[in-house]
Amino acid sequence: MSNFKALKESLEKNGEVMIRLDNGDKIELHKHNVTFNESTQEVMVDAASETYWIDANKIAYYWIHREGIEGKV
């Protein structure tokens, strides 16, 4: 499965995902402000005052917030 598809599915399932780009920048993605462009493999983030177009190949990794969850994750 491609990073693009895995990220898209994770955001759909969890509603919120953090990503780290290959340059070290971290961006928080929310289901309500992210659009996935299948043809270009870009992730568009509408961050209110700015819009970001992120090449999925530039995403080093992503993770899911687990704040507020008790016990072993």
mmCIF file of C-alpha atoms in Angstrom:
data_model
loop_
_atom_site.group_PDB
_atom_site.id
_atom_site.type_symbol
_atom_site.label_atom_id
_atom_site.label_comp_id
_atom_site.label_asym_id
_atom_site.label_seq_id
_atom_site.Cartn_x
_atom_site.Cartn_y
_atom_site.Cartn_z
ATOM 1 C CA MET A 1 0.000 0.000 0.000
ATOM 2 C CA SER A 2 1.373 3.425 -0.875
ATOM 3 C CA ASN A 3 2.060 6.066 1.772
ATOM 4 C CA PHE A 4 -0.584 8.241 0.121
ATOM 5 C CA LYS A 5 -3.294 5.586 0.399
ATOM 6 C CA ALA A 6 -2.288 4.541 3.922
ATOM 7 C CA LEU A 7 -2.337 8.159 5.126
ATOM 8 C CA LYS A 8 -5.709 8.771 3.500
ATOM 9 C CA GLU A 9 -7.206 5.669 5.133
ATOM 10 C CA SER A 10 -5.720 6.519 8.531
ATOM 11 C CA LEU A 11 -7.098 10.062 8.445
ATOM 12 C CA GLU A 12 -10.513 8.750 7.414
ATOM 13 C CA LYS A 13 -10.496 6.237 10.268
ATOM 14 C CA ASN A 14 -9.023 8.426 13.028
ATOM 15 C CA GLY A 15 -10.100 11.956 12.067
ATOM 16 C CA GLU A 16 -6.702 13.416 12.965
ATOM 17 C CA VAL A 17 -3.151 12.462 11.985
ATOM 18 C CA MET A 18 0.236 14.098 12.522
ATOM 19 C CA ILE A 19 2.799 13.991 9.725
ATOM 20 C CA ARG A 20 6.517 14.714 9.639
ATOM 21 C CA LEU A 21 7.955 15.819 6.321
ATOM 22 C CA ASP A 22 11.390 14.824 5.094
ATOM 23 C CA ASN A 23 12.659 18.306 6.056
ATOM 24 C CA GLY A 24 11.557 17.805 9.695
ATOM 25 C CA ASP A 25 8.424 19.983 9.613
ATOM 26 C CA LYS A 26 5.407 18.612 11.488
ATOM 27 C CA ILE A 27 1.845 19.247 10.350
ATOM 28 C CA GLU A 28 -1.402 18.200 11.979
ATOM 29 C CA LEU A 29 -4.034 16.958 9.545
ATOM 30 C CA HIS A 30 -7.746 16.967 10.307
ATOM 31 C CA LYS A 31 -10.406 15.176 8.317
ATOM 32 C CA HIS A 32 -12.389 18.409 7.830
ATOM 33 C CA ASN A 33 -9.546 20.451 6.275
ATOM 34 C CA VAL A 34 -7.623 17.970 4.120
ATOM 35 C CA THR A 35 -8.186 16.973 0.504
ATOM 36 C CA PHE A 36 -6.345 14.162 -1.288
ATOM 37 C CA ASN A 37 -5.562 14.545 -5.000
ATOM 38 C CA GLU A 38 -5.308 11.017 -6.412
ATOM 39 C CA SER A 39 -3.820 12.063 -9.779
ATOM 40 C CA THR A 40 -0.920 14.104 -8.341
ATOM 41 C CA GLN A 41 -0.555 12.199 -5.043
ATOM 42 C CA GLU A 42 -0.708 15.512 -3.191
ATOM 43 C CA VAL A 43 -2.292 16.281 0.138
ATOM 44 C CA MET A 44 -3.908 19.727 0.327
ATOM 45 C CA VAL A 45 -4.275 21.207 3.803
ATOM 46 C CA ASP A 46 -6.494 24.254 4.311
ATOM 47 C CA ALA A 47 -4.979 25.809 7.433
ATOM 48 C CA ALA A 48 -7.329 28.854 7.506
ATOM 49 C CA SER A 49 -4.704 31.546 6.844
ATOM 50 C CA GLU A 50 -2.568 29.351 4.570
ATOM 51 C CA THR A 51 -3.015 26.414 2.215
ATOM 52 C CA TYR A 52 -0.354 23.724 1.895
ATOM 53 C CA TRP A 53 0.127 21.288 -0.981
ATOM 54 C CA ILE A 54 2.234 18.377 0.211
ATOM 55 C CA ASP A 55 3.760 15.766 -2.059
ATOM 56 C CA ALA A 56 2.993 12.417 -0.398
ATOM 57 C CA ASN A 57 6.532 11.271 -1.237
ATOM 58 C CA LYS A 58 7.876 14.012 1.074
ATOM 59 C CA ILE A 59 6.108 12.557 4.114
ATOM 60 C CA ALA A 60 8.712 10.741 6.198
ATOM 61 C CA TYR A 61 6.151 9.230 8.571
ATOM 62 C CA TYR A 62 2.839 9.830 10.317
ATOM 63 C CA TRP A 63 1.299 8.965 13.646
ATOM 64 C CA ILE A 64 -2.016 9.176 15.454
ATOM 65 C CA HIS A 65 -2.595 11.259 18.581
ATOM 66 C CA ARG A 66 -3.290 9.036 21.571
ATOM 67 C CA GLU A 67 -3.828 11.776 24.153
ATOM 68 C CA GLY A 68 -6.538 10.998 26.644
ATOM 69 C CA ILE A 69 -6.321 7.234 26.149
ATOM 70 C CA GLU A 70 -5.492 5.313 29.321
ATOM 71 C CA GLY A 71 -3.841 1.933 29.503
ATOM 72 C CA LYS A 72 -1.586 0.156 27.076
ATOM 73 C CA VAL A 73 -1.820 1.298 23.471
#
